[in-house]
Short mmCIF file of C-alpha atoms and ligand atoms in Angstrom, two decimals:
data_model
loop_
_atom_site.label_atom_id
_atom_site.label_comp_id
_atom_site.label_asym_id
_atom_site.label_seq_id
_atom_site.Cartn_x
_atom_site.Cartn_y
_atom_site.Cartn_z
CA MET O 1 24.33 -32.83 3.87
CA LEU O 2 26.31 -29.93 5.35
CA VAL O 3 24.02 -26.92 5.85
CA VAL O 4 24.67 -23.42 7.16
CA MET O 5 21.40 -22.01 8.53
CA LYS O 6 20.95 -18.38 9.40
CA PHE O 7 18.12 -17.14 11.60
CA GLY O 8 17.28 -13.42 11.40
CA GLY O 9 16.22 -11.02 14.15
CA THR O 10 12.51 -11.87 14.19
CA SER O 11 13.30 -15.58 14.04
CA VAL O 12 15.21 -15.33 17.33
CA GLY O 13 13.20 -12.40 18.68
CA SER O 14 10.50 -14.13 20.74
CA VAL O 15 9.73 -17.31 22.64
CA ALA O 16 7.33 -18.49 19.92
CA ALA O 17 9.87 -17.89 17.14
CA LEU O 18 12.62 -19.67 19.06
CA GLU O 19 10.35 -22.70 19.47
CA ASN O 20 10.25 -22.90 15.69
CA VAL O 21 14.04 -22.51 15.48
CA VAL O 22 14.50 -25.47 17.82
CA GLY O 23 12.13 -27.55 15.68
CA ILE O 24 13.89 -26.62 12.43
CA VAL O 25 17.38 -27.40 13.73
CA ALA O 26 16.22 -30.60 15.43
CA ARG O 27 14.62 -31.93 12.23
CA SER O 28 17.80 -31.35 10.23
CA VAL O 29 20.02 -32.94 12.87
CA GLN O 30 17.68 -35.94 13.11
CA ARG O 31 17.85 -36.35 9.33
CA GLY O 32 21.59 -36.73 9.73
CA ASP O 33 22.59 -33.29 8.38
CA ARG O 34 25.63 -31.55 9.76
CA VAL O 35 24.34 -28.12 10.73
CA ALA O 36 26.10 -24.82 11.51
CA VAL O 37 23.80 -22.07 12.75
CA VAL O 38 24.33 -18.32 12.34
CA VAL O 39 22.09 -16.00 14.36
CA SER O 40 21.22 -12.32 14.42
CA ALA O 41 20.56 -10.25 17.50
CA MET O 42 16.96 -10.40 18.80
CA SER O 43 14.86 -8.06 16.65
CA GLY O 44 15.27 -4.43 17.65
CA VAL O 45 18.38 -5.01 19.78
CA THR O 46 20.94 -3.72 17.25
CA ASP O 47 18.84 -0.54 16.85
CA MET O 48 18.74 -0.10 20.63
CA LEU O 49 22.49 -0.52 20.99
CA LEU O 50 23.16 2.03 18.25
CA ARG O 51 20.64 4.47 19.70
CA GLY O 52 22.24 4.23 23.15
CA ALA O 53 25.68 4.97 21.70
CA ARG O 54 24.43 7.89 19.59
CA GLN O 55 22.64 9.44 22.55
CA ALA O 56 25.77 9.02 24.70
CA VAL O 57 27.86 11.13 22.34
CA GLN O 58 25.25 13.89 22.83
CA GLY O 59 25.88 13.67 26.58
CA ASP O 60 22.87 11.49 27.44
CA THR O 61 23.59 8.14 29.10
CA GLU O 62 20.14 7.86 30.68
CA THR O 63 18.78 6.49 27.36
CA ALA O 64 21.43 3.77 27.35
CA ARG O 65 20.45 2.83 30.91
CA GLN O 66 16.79 2.53 29.92
CA LEU O 67 17.68 0.50 26.83
CA HIS O 68 19.87 -1.74 29.00
CA ARG O 69 16.82 -2.57 31.13
CA GLU O 70 14.67 -3.21 28.07
CA MET O 71 17.25 -5.52 26.43
CA LEU O 72 17.69 -7.40 29.71
CA ARG O 73 13.93 -7.86 29.99
CA ARG O 74 13.69 -9.22 26.41
CA HIS O 75 16.47 -11.77 26.95
CA LYS O 76 15.28 -12.75 30.41
CA GLU O 77 11.79 -13.48 29.13
CA VAL O 78 13.28 -16.01 26.70
CA LEU O 79 15.64 -17.55 29.27
CA ASP O 80 12.79 -17.93 31.78
CA ALA O 81 10.68 -19.69 29.17
CA PHE O 82 13.31 -22.16 27.97
CA LEU O 83 15.93 -22.79 30.63
CA SER O 84 14.45 -24.67 33.57
CA ASP O 85 17.83 -25.66 35.00
CA PRO O 86 18.63 -22.71 37.31
CA LYS O 87 22.38 -23.18 36.94
CA VAL O 88 22.28 -22.93 33.14
CA HIS O 89 19.71 -20.13 33.29
CA ASP O 90 21.88 -18.02 35.60
CA GLU O 91 25.05 -18.71 33.67
CA VAL O 92 23.55 -17.37 30.44
CA LEU O 93 21.83 -14.50 32.23
CA ASN O 94 25.16 -13.50 33.81
CA ALA O 95 26.87 -13.56 30.43
CA ILE O 96 24.15 -11.33 28.97
CA GLN O 97 24.33 -9.00 31.94
CA SER O 98 28.06 -8.57 31.55
CA PHE O 99 27.61 -7.55 27.90
CA LEU O 100 24.99 -5.03 28.98
CA ASN O 101 27.27 -3.70 31.73
CA GLU O 102 30.02 -3.31 29.14
CA PHE O 103 27.50 -1.43 26.96
CA ASP O 104 26.88 0.95 29.89
CA SER O 105 30.54 1.59 30.50
CA LEU O 106 31.28 2.09 26.78
CA CYS O 107 28.42 4.60 26.58
CA HIS O 108 29.81 6.34 29.64
CA SER O 109 33.26 6.61 27.99
CA ILE O 110 31.68 7.95 24.80
CA LYS O 111 29.92 10.65 26.83
CA VAL O 112 33.14 11.61 28.64
CA LEU O 113 35.20 11.70 25.45
CA GLY O 114 32.41 13.35 23.45
CA GLU O 115 33.44 11.17 20.52
CA LEU O 116 31.99 8.05 18.87
CA THR O 117 34.41 6.42 16.44
CA PRO O 118 33.31 3.89 13.81
CA ARG O 119 35.52 1.38 15.62
CA ALA O 120 33.71 1.89 18.95
CA LEU O 121 30.35 1.78 17.19
CA ASP O 122 31.16 -1.67 15.77
CA VAL O 123 32.04 -3.05 19.21
CA ILE O 124 28.71 -1.82 20.56
CA ALA O 125 26.61 -2.80 17.51
CA GLY O 126 27.92 -6.37 17.61
CA MET O 127 26.89 -7.04 21.22
CA GLY O 128 23.36 -8.08 20.23
CA GLU O 129 24.64 -11.09 18.28
CA ARG O 130 27.05 -12.02 21.08
CA MET O 131 24.17 -12.16 23.56
CA SER O 132 21.94 -13.97 21.09
CA VAL O 133 24.33 -16.90 20.37
CA ARG O 134 24.75 -17.69 24.04
CA GLN O 135 20.99 -17.75 24.46
CA VAL O 136 20.28 -19.85 21.35
CA ALA O 137 23.06 -22.39 22.07
CA ALA O 138 21.76 -22.88 25.62
CA ILE O 139 18.20 -23.36 24.33
CA LEU O 140 19.30 -26.00 21.80
CA GLU O 141 21.32 -27.80 24.51
CA SER O 142 18.30 -27.74 26.83
CA ARG O 143 16.36 -29.58 24.12
CA GLY O 144 19.00 -32.25 23.76
CA ILE O 145 20.85 -30.85 20.72
CA ALA O 146 24.59 -30.60 21.33
CA ALA O 147 25.51 -26.98 20.56
CA ARG O 148 28.35 -24.51 21.14
CA ALA O 149 28.16 -20.70 21.08
CA LEU O 150 30.94 -19.07 19.04
CA ASP O 151 31.89 -15.46 18.34
CA ALA O 152 32.66 -14.97 14.65
CA THR O 153 35.54 -12.71 15.69
CA GLN O 154 37.63 -15.90 15.71
CA LEU O 155 36.26 -17.10 12.35
CA ILE O 156 35.55 -14.19 10.00
CA ILE O 157 38.69 -12.14 9.47
CA THR O 158 38.03 -8.81 7.77
CA ASP O 159 39.66 -5.61 6.59
CA ARG O 160 39.51 -2.51 8.81
CA ASN O 161 36.53 -0.90 7.07
CA PHE O 162 34.47 -0.45 10.25
CA GLY O 163 30.73 -0.46 9.64
CA ALA O 164 30.98 -2.24 6.29
CA ALA O 165 33.95 -4.60 6.53
CA SER O 166 34.85 -7.15 3.85
CA PRO O 167 36.05 -10.66 4.64
CA LEU O 168 39.60 -11.82 3.91
CA MET O 169 38.65 -15.22 2.54
CA PRO O 170 41.94 -17.19 2.82
CA GLN O 171 42.29 -16.41 6.55
CA THR O 172 38.55 -16.88 7.14
CA THR O 173 38.55 -20.24 5.37
CA ARG O 174 41.53 -21.47 7.37
CA ARG O 175 40.04 -20.44 10.72
CA SER O 176 36.58 -21.76 9.90
CA GLN O 177 37.91 -25.12 8.80
CA GLU O 178 40.11 -25.41 11.89
CA ILE O 179 37.39 -24.47 14.35
CA LEU O 180 34.07 -25.50 12.81
CA VAL O 181 34.86 -28.79 11.07
CA PRO O 182 35.96 -30.66 14.27
CA LEU O 183 32.76 -29.51 16.02
CA LEU O 184 30.58 -30.60 13.09
CA ASP O 185 32.39 -33.94 12.91
CA ALA O 186 31.67 -34.45 16.61
CA GLY O 187 27.95 -33.88 16.02
CA ILE O 188 27.96 -30.48 17.74
CA VAL O 189 25.98 -27.58 16.22
CA PRO O 190 28.13 -24.43 16.23
CA VAL O 191 25.93 -21.39 16.94
CA ILE O 192 27.80 -18.45 15.46
CA THR O 193 27.26 -14.69 15.72
CA GLY O 194 26.10 -13.09 12.47
CA PHE O 195 27.04 -9.53 11.54
CA ILE O 196 30.49 -9.38 13.16
CA GLY O 197 34.05 -10.30 12.35
CA ALA O 198 37.45 -9.08 13.47
CA THR O 199 40.61 -7.71 11.92
CA GLU O 200 43.75 -9.81 11.95
CA GLU O 201 44.67 -8.00 15.18
CA GLY O 202 41.36 -9.09 16.72
CA ILE O 203 39.55 -5.73 16.61
CA VAL O 204 35.77 -6.22 16.23
CA THR O 205 34.25 -5.14 12.90
CA THR O 206 30.74 -5.39 11.43
CA LEU O 207 29.67 -6.32 7.90
CA GLY O 208 27.02 -3.57 7.62
CA ARG O 209 23.36 -3.51 8.65
CA GLY O 210 21.59 -6.75 7.82
CA GLY O 211 25.04 -8.38 7.65
CA SER O 212 24.12 -11.72 9.24
CA ASP O 213 23.06 -12.96 5.79
CA TYR O 214 26.58 -12.18 4.62
CA SER O 215 28.07 -14.01 7.62
CA ALA O 216 26.11 -17.12 6.63
CA THR O 217 27.31 -17.12 3.03
CA ILE O 218 30.91 -16.32 4.02
CA LEU O 219 30.94 -19.25 6.44
CA GLY O 220 29.05 -21.50 4.03
CA CYS O 221 31.71 -20.83 1.45
CA ALA O 222 34.55 -21.25 3.98
CA ILE O 223 33.43 -24.73 5.05
CA ALA O 224 32.14 -25.71 1.57
CA ALA O 225 28.55 -26.23 2.71
CA ASP O 226 26.17 -28.10 0.41
CA GLU O 227 23.48 -25.47 0.94
CA ILE O 228 22.91 -22.19 2.80
CA TRP O 229 19.45 -21.60 4.27
CA ILE O 230 18.41 -18.08 5.26
CA TRP O 231 15.45 -18.34 7.66
CA THR O 232 13.46 -15.11 7.88
CA ASP O 233 9.90 -13.88 8.50
CA VAL O 234 8.42 -14.10 4.96
CA ASN O 235 7.95 -16.94 2.45
CA GLY O 236 11.18 -16.36 0.55
CA VAL O 237 12.08 -13.60 -1.90
CA MET O 238 8.88 -12.00 -3.12
CA THR O 239 7.89 -10.10 -6.25
CA ALA O 240 7.90 -6.87 -4.16
CA ASP O 241 8.16 -5.82 -0.52
CA PRO O 242 5.02 -7.44 0.96
CA ARG O 243 4.60 -4.49 3.35
CA ILE O 244 3.98 -2.24 0.33
CA VAL O 245 2.35 -4.62 -2.13
CA PRO O 246 -0.21 -6.84 -0.40
CA ASP O 247 -0.50 -9.28 -3.32
CA ALA O 248 3.27 -9.80 -3.68
CA CYS O 249 4.03 -13.49 -4.07
CA THR O 250 6.98 -15.81 -3.58
CA ILE O 251 9.47 -16.22 -6.44
CA PRO O 252 10.30 -19.95 -6.35
CA TYR O 253 13.54 -19.73 -8.34
CA LEU O 254 16.07 -16.95 -8.84
CA SER O 255 19.60 -16.79 -10.19
CA TYR O 256 22.48 -15.36 -8.17
CA ILE O 257 22.57 -12.41 -10.55
CA GLU O 258 18.88 -11.65 -10.20
CA VAL O 259 18.84 -11.80 -6.43
CA GLY O 260 22.07 -9.78 -6.33
CA GLU O 261 20.39 -7.02 -8.34
CA MET O 262 17.30 -7.14 -6.13
CA ALA O 263 19.35 -6.92 -2.93
CA TYR O 264 21.49 -4.10 -4.34
CA PHE O 265 18.37 -2.19 -5.36
CA GLY O 266 16.71 -2.37 -1.97
CA ALA O 267 15.04 -5.76 -1.34
CA LYS O 268 15.79 -5.91 2.37
CA VAL O 269 15.32 -9.68 2.52
CA LEU O 270 19.03 -10.19 1.67
CA HIS O 271 22.17 -8.15 2.44
CA PRO O 272 23.51 -6.69 -0.85
CA GLN O 273 26.87 -8.47 -0.61
CA ALA O 274 25.55 -11.76 0.73
CA ILE O 275 25.06 -13.54 -2.56
CA ARG O 276 28.65 -13.06 -3.74
CA PRO O 277 30.41 -15.84 -1.78
CA ALA O 278 27.63 -18.32 -2.63
CA LYS O 279 27.82 -17.35 -6.29
CA ARG O 280 31.59 -17.78 -6.41
CA ALA O 281 31.39 -21.20 -4.80
CA GLY O 282 28.18 -22.22 -6.61
CA ILE O 283 26.39 -23.07 -3.35
CA PRO O 284 22.57 -23.10 -3.56
CA VAL O 285 20.90 -20.62 -1.20
CA ARG O 286 17.34 -21.01 0.07
CA ILE O 287 15.29 -18.22 1.61
CA LEU O 288 12.78 -19.77 4.02
CA ASN O 289 10.16 -18.74 6.55
CA THR O 290 10.80 -19.64 10.22
CA PHE O 291 7.08 -19.12 10.85
CA GLU O 292 6.00 -21.43 8.01
CA PRO O 293 8.85 -23.96 7.80
CA GLU O 294 7.08 -26.24 5.32
CA HIS O 295 6.83 -23.51 2.67
CA PRO O 296 9.44 -24.14 -0.06
CA GLY O 297 10.44 -20.45 -0.19
CA THR O 298 12.98 -19.36 -2.83
CA LEU O 299 15.83 -21.42 -4.24
CA ILE O 300 18.76 -19.40 -5.61
CA THR O 301 21.20 -21.06 -8.00
CA ARG O 302 23.33 -20.13 -10.99
CA GLU O 303 20.62 -20.68 -13.56
CA ALA O 304 17.14 -19.62 -12.58
CA ASP O 305 14.11 -21.12 -14.20
CA GLY O 306 12.98 -17.95 -15.93
CA GLY O 307 9.63 -19.24 -17.11
CA ASP O 308 8.13 -16.91 -19.66
CA LYS O 309 8.10 -13.94 -17.30
CA ARG O 310 10.33 -11.12 -18.38
CA VAL O 311 10.21 -9.16 -15.14
CA LYS O 312 10.37 -10.98 -11.82
CA ALA O 313 10.34 -8.30 -9.15
CA VAL O 314 10.06 -4.61 -8.33
CA THR O 315 12.25 -3.07 -5.64
CA ALA O 316 12.75 0.41 -4.17
CA ILE O 317 15.58 2.18 -2.33
CA ARG O 318 14.62 5.22 -0.27
CA GLY O 319 16.53 7.99 1.44
CA LEU O 320 18.40 9.12 -1.65
CA SER O 321 19.34 12.41 -3.31
CA LEU O 322 19.72 13.21 -6.99
CA ILE O 323 22.81 15.27 -7.77
CA VAL O 324 22.57 17.23 -11.01
CA ILE O 325 25.44 18.99 -12.77
CA GLU O 326 24.15 21.13 -15.59
CA GLY O 327 25.43 23.71 -18.02
CA SER O 328 25.61 24.25 -21.76
CA GLY O 329 29.38 24.78 -21.52
CA MET O 330 29.85 21.10 -20.71
CA LEU O 331 29.01 20.25 -24.30
CA GLY O 332 31.83 18.27 -25.80
CA VAL O 333 34.33 19.20 -23.08
CA PRO O 334 36.17 15.99 -22.38
CA GLY O 335 36.87 14.92 -18.84
CA VAL O 336 34.02 16.64 -17.00
CA ALA O 337 32.40 13.36 -16.02
CA ALA O 338 35.73 11.84 -15.03
CA ARG O 339 36.59 14.82 -12.84
CA ALA O 340 33.12 14.87 -11.29
CA PHE O 341 33.21 11.19 -10.36
CA GLY O 342 36.80 11.50 -9.19
CA ALA O 343 35.69 14.21 -6.77
CA VAL O 344 32.74 12.10 -5.60
CA ALA O 345 34.95 9.05 -5.12
CA ARG O 346 37.30 11.02 -2.85
CA THR O 347 34.37 11.59 -0.47
CA GLY O 348 33.97 7.80 -0.17
CA THR O 349 30.36 7.97 -1.33
CA ASN O 350 28.62 5.08 -3.04
CA VAL O 351 26.99 6.19 -6.31
CA LEU O 352 23.89 4.06 -6.91
CA MET O 353 22.89 5.12 -10.40
CA ILE O 354 24.19 7.41 -13.14
CA SER O 355 22.44 8.94 -16.12
CA GLN O 356 23.64 11.46 -18.69
CA SER O 357 21.39 13.18 -21.17
CA SER O 358 22.52 12.79 -24.76
CA SER O 359 22.79 16.50 -25.32
CA GLU O 360 25.50 16.39 -22.64
CA GLN O 361 23.92 19.33 -20.91
CA SER O 362 23.50 17.48 -17.67
CA ILE O 363 24.94 14.63 -15.73
CA CYS O 364 22.91 13.26 -12.87
CA PHE O 365 23.52 10.57 -10.34
CA VAL O 366 22.02 9.26 -7.14
CA VAL O 367 23.70 9.06 -3.72
CA PRO O 368 22.47 8.41 -0.17
CA THR O 369 21.02 11.65 1.26
CA GLN O 370 23.37 11.53 4.25
CA ASP O 371 26.33 11.88 1.84
CA ALA O 372 24.78 14.58 -0.38
CA PRO O 373 26.19 17.67 1.42
CA ARG O 374 29.75 16.32 1.24
CA VAL O 375 29.31 15.39 -2.43
CA LEU O 376 27.99 18.84 -3.29
CA SER O 377 30.86 20.68 -1.68
CA ALA O 378 33.44 18.36 -3.27
CA LEU O 379 31.89 18.95 -6.70
CA ARG O 380 31.67 22.72 -6.24
CA GLN O 381 35.31 22.81 -5.26
CA GLU O 382 36.39 20.63 -8.19
CA MET O 383 34.34 22.65 -10.70
CA GLU O 384 35.12 26.08 -9.25
CA ARG O 385 36.53 27.47 -12.51
CA GLU O 386 33.74 26.10 -14.69
CA LEU O 387 31.16 27.55 -12.30
CA GLU O 388 32.86 30.96 -12.39
CA ARG O 389 32.90 30.91 -16.19
CA GLN O 390 29.32 29.61 -16.21
CA ASP O 391 30.30 26.62 -18.35
CA ILE O 392 28.56 24.79 -15.56
CA GLU O 393 25.52 26.72 -14.42
CA ASN O 394 24.40 24.68 -11.48
CA ILE O 395 25.30 21.83 -9.21
CA THR O 396 22.28 20.87 -7.13
CA ALA O 397 20.92 18.13 -4.92
CA GLN O 398 17.29 17.08 -4.90
CA ASP O 399 16.39 15.15 -1.73
CA ASN O 400 13.53 12.70 -1.10
CA ILE O 401 14.32 10.59 -4.12
CA VAL O 402 13.64 6.89 -4.61
CA ILE O 403 15.12 4.45 -7.12
CA LEU O 404 12.61 1.90 -8.36
CA THR O 405 14.02 -1.11 -10.14
CA VAL O 406 12.38 -3.83 -12.19
CA VAL O 407 14.54 -6.96 -12.20
CA GLY O 408 14.58 -10.18 -14.20
CA ALA O 409 17.04 -12.12 -16.35
CA GLY O 410 14.27 -12.70 -18.90
CA MET O 411 14.26 -8.97 -19.70
CA ARG O 412 17.42 -9.46 -21.69
CA GLY O 413 16.84 -8.80 -25.32
CA THR O 414 13.11 -8.31 -24.75
CA PRO O 415 11.86 -5.11 -26.33
CA GLY O 416 9.10 -3.02 -24.84
CA ILE O 417 9.89 -3.25 -21.13
CA ALA O 418 10.82 0.41 -20.81
CA SER O 419 7.69 1.53 -22.63
CA LYS O 420 5.53 -0.59 -20.29
CA VAL O 421 7.29 1.04 -17.33
CA PHE O 422 6.57 4.53 -18.66
CA GLY O 423 3.00 3.62 -19.62
CA ALA O 424 2.18 2.29 -16.15
CA LEU O 425 3.72 5.28 -14.37
CA GLY O 426 2.10 7.73 -16.80
CA ARG O 427 -1.37 6.33 -16.11
CA GLU O 428 -0.75 6.97 -12.39
CA HIS O 429 0.47 10.52 -13.18
CA ILE O 430 3.85 9.72 -11.68
CA ASN O 431 6.65 11.92 -12.86
CA VAL O 432 9.82 10.05 -13.92
CA ILE O 433 12.85 12.11 -12.93
CA ALA O 434 15.56 9.92 -14.48
CA ILE O 435 16.02 6.45 -15.91
CA ALA O 436 18.93 4.05 -16.34
CA GLN O 437 19.36 0.56 -17.66
CA GLY O 438 22.28 -1.60 -16.59
CA SER O 439 24.22 -2.93 -19.56
CA SER O 440 23.49 -6.43 -18.29
CA GLU O 441 19.83 -5.73 -19.10
CA TYR O 442 18.86 -7.51 -15.91
CA ASN O 443 17.24 -4.35 -14.61
CA ILE O 444 15.79 -0.96 -15.44
CA SER O 445 15.97 1.71 -12.74
CA ILE O 446 13.70 4.73 -12.52
CA VAL O 447 14.05 7.72 -10.21
CA VAL O 448 10.82 9.14 -8.76
CA ASP O 449 9.86 11.42 -5.90
CA GLN O 450 9.55 9.69 -2.51
CA GLN O 451 5.86 10.56 -2.20
CA ASP O 452 5.13 8.61 -5.42
CA ALA O 453 7.20 5.58 -4.49
CA ASP O 454 4.60 3.22 -3.01
CA ASN O 455 2.09 3.92 -5.77
CA ALA O 456 4.75 3.45 -8.40
CA VAL O 457 5.84 0.08 -6.96
CA ARG O 458 2.23 -1.10 -6.94
CA ALA O 459 1.63 0.18 -10.48
CA LEU O 460 4.69 -1.61 -11.88
CA HIS O 461 3.91 -4.78 -9.94
CA ALA O 462 0.43 -4.82 -11.48
CA GLU O 463 1.65 -3.84 -14.96
CA PHE O 464 3.96 -6.86 -15.17
CA GLY O 465 1.32 -9.20 -13.72
CA LEU O 466 3.51 -10.18 -10.81
CA GLY O 467 0.80 -10.59 -8.21
CA THR O 468 -1.53 -12.80 -10.18
CA ASP O 469 0.30 -16.09 -10.36
CA ALA O 470 3.62 -17.50 -9.20
CA ILE O 471 6.54 -17.60 -11.59
CA GLY O 472 7.71 -21.03 -12.70
CA THR O 473 6.86 -24.08 -10.67
CA THR O 474 7.23 -24.47 -6.94
CA GLY O 475 10.57 -25.59 -5.55
CA SER O 476 10.78 -28.23 -2.88
CA LEU O 477 12.98 -28.73 0.14
CA SER O 478 15.34 -31.59 -0.39
P1 ADP I 1 15.81 -10.84 9.01
O1 ADP I 1 15.79 -10.21 10.35
O2 ADP I 1 15.27 -12.24 8.99
O3 ADP I 1 17.14 -10.72 8.32
P2 ADP I 1 14.82 -8.62 7.45
O4 ADP I 1 13.83 -7.74 8.12
O5 ADP I 1 16.22 -8.15 7.34
O6 ADP I 1 14.73 -10.05 8.14
O7 ADP I 1 14.32 -8.97 5.96
C1 ADP I 1 13.04 -9.56 5.77
C2 ADP I 1 12.05 -8.47 5.39
O8 ADP I 1 12.41 -7.92 4.13
C3 ADP I 1 10.64 -8.95 5.20
O9 ADP I 1 9.93 -8.98 6.41
C4 ADP I 1 10.06 -7.94 4.20
O10 ADP I 1 9.28 -7.00 4.86
C5 ADP I 1 11.27 -7.24 3.62
N1 ADP I 1 11.31 -7.27 2.16
C6 ADP I 1 11.54 -6.21 1.35
N2 ADP I 1 11.50 -6.55 0.06
C7 ADP I 1 11.26 -7.89 0.02
C8 ADP I 1 11.11 -8.83 -1.04
N3 ADP I 1 11.21 -8.49 -2.32
N4 ADP I 1 10.86 -10.12 -0.70
C9 ADP I 1 10.74 -10.49 0.59
N5 ADP I 1 10.88 -9.64 1.63
C10 ADP I 1 11.13 -8.35 1.35
N1 LIG I 2 21.58 -7.44 13.78
C1 LIG I 2 22.15 -6.82 12.63
C2 LIG I 2 21.24 -5.71 12.12
O1 LIG I 2 20.18 -5.47 12.69
C3 LIG I 2 22.49 -7.80 11.56
C4 LIG I 2 21.33 -8.58 10.98
O2 LIG I 2 20.27 -8.67 11.59
O3 LIG I 2 21.52 -9.15 9.91
O4 LIG I 2 21.60 -5.03 11.19
MG1 MG I 3 18.08 -9.06 7.41
#
């Protein structure tokens, strides 16, 4: 079997976790699988790199120097634990040190120029993965597994959308086949950076935060893997974020559509775009726990086993603002919505949810709070005349908003879900600000105030009985 395995930040973030990674890869190789590994930066490293760069543009490079020392310490601790051959140890340490020196000099340039471009930010953000692959490949080699560290800049070719690049699949497929297949055929485990790619000219890009999941599915699709395994720090995709809902449990089976909705609506366990390549190619994806490798986790395929549960999970996205356009003069005037969304689109903002009241007296939609000021001024400019004439009375932004979403393919055609949602929230005295249902009927989204969010997630989770027993039967690792 050809498997692409991705290990997330916590899975490569400590000596104990890396011991498990070695065991997992070794077992697959011994079984005769051909294995390609994708790794994230050690946990916390991407945040440190970004923080150093952002401080530098404010004129502070001392923070970057401190973070440099901290990142070096984290990597060195791992190298000291695993690499007993001093030559190999020093080789990898030198490679890591030169990335960190480059980080210093980039931060210095940012301070001098007083400017941090998205392009420079991607170069810096991607260094964590480049250090991580060298470390992980050397560890596997030291345990007798033939491995080779690779930068995905030579494999994943993307557009120039720095910070959230999209892969160009024909080029990516060609490169991946050319470079990865000969290694796999020779019994060598390629250890590939997650998160990063490069433009056709070779400029480093990133796929967005949490993008290593996406790297794994892009590469899995490019080399036609039999399965893609995402190793993380929880037992698969759960009925809610286990940090908020203590009795959340594993969902054994999900469809591509269901997990896509969950990821889009805030389940951090998978990058929102990651499921798309797997879905297109029909490759099964498993979400597994590095710290409990025997647990079957979640199996994602085209058709999920829905069981008799209508709702499978509750998710939440935070850090949002609700934009409201209201005015009685909008009644029946064609084109207001089109003009409003045209203006929003020109700001490059992602609109997460839209709802219009039937009286047409208001249109509201949800955007990330960081984009809200730009959206407001674009709308006020576009609607200047209507505002003057008071056809539109107000365009406002309400911050500290959360979208809660209940997801499940079994909701389709099942009456009564919305009323259960309102009933559960009503009993908790939680005010519902807006509601929307996707036409696919795979989800219902509700907007509430941030301070109600955790309670609301727990109330919905309990209302739909998600914590009490697992859905469907347990999957097994084949
Ligand atoms: P990795 O570094 O392995 O990519 P992430 O931190 O990106 O891991 O994602 C895993 C985390 O996602 C879990 O530790 C969990 O706290 C969080 N999470 C949020 N919602 C869910 C969910 N529905 N199911 C599982 N995990 C979730
Ligand atoms: N290291 C990157 C991040 O923290 C990518 C990832 O972990 O998936 O966003
Ligand atoms: Mg992640």
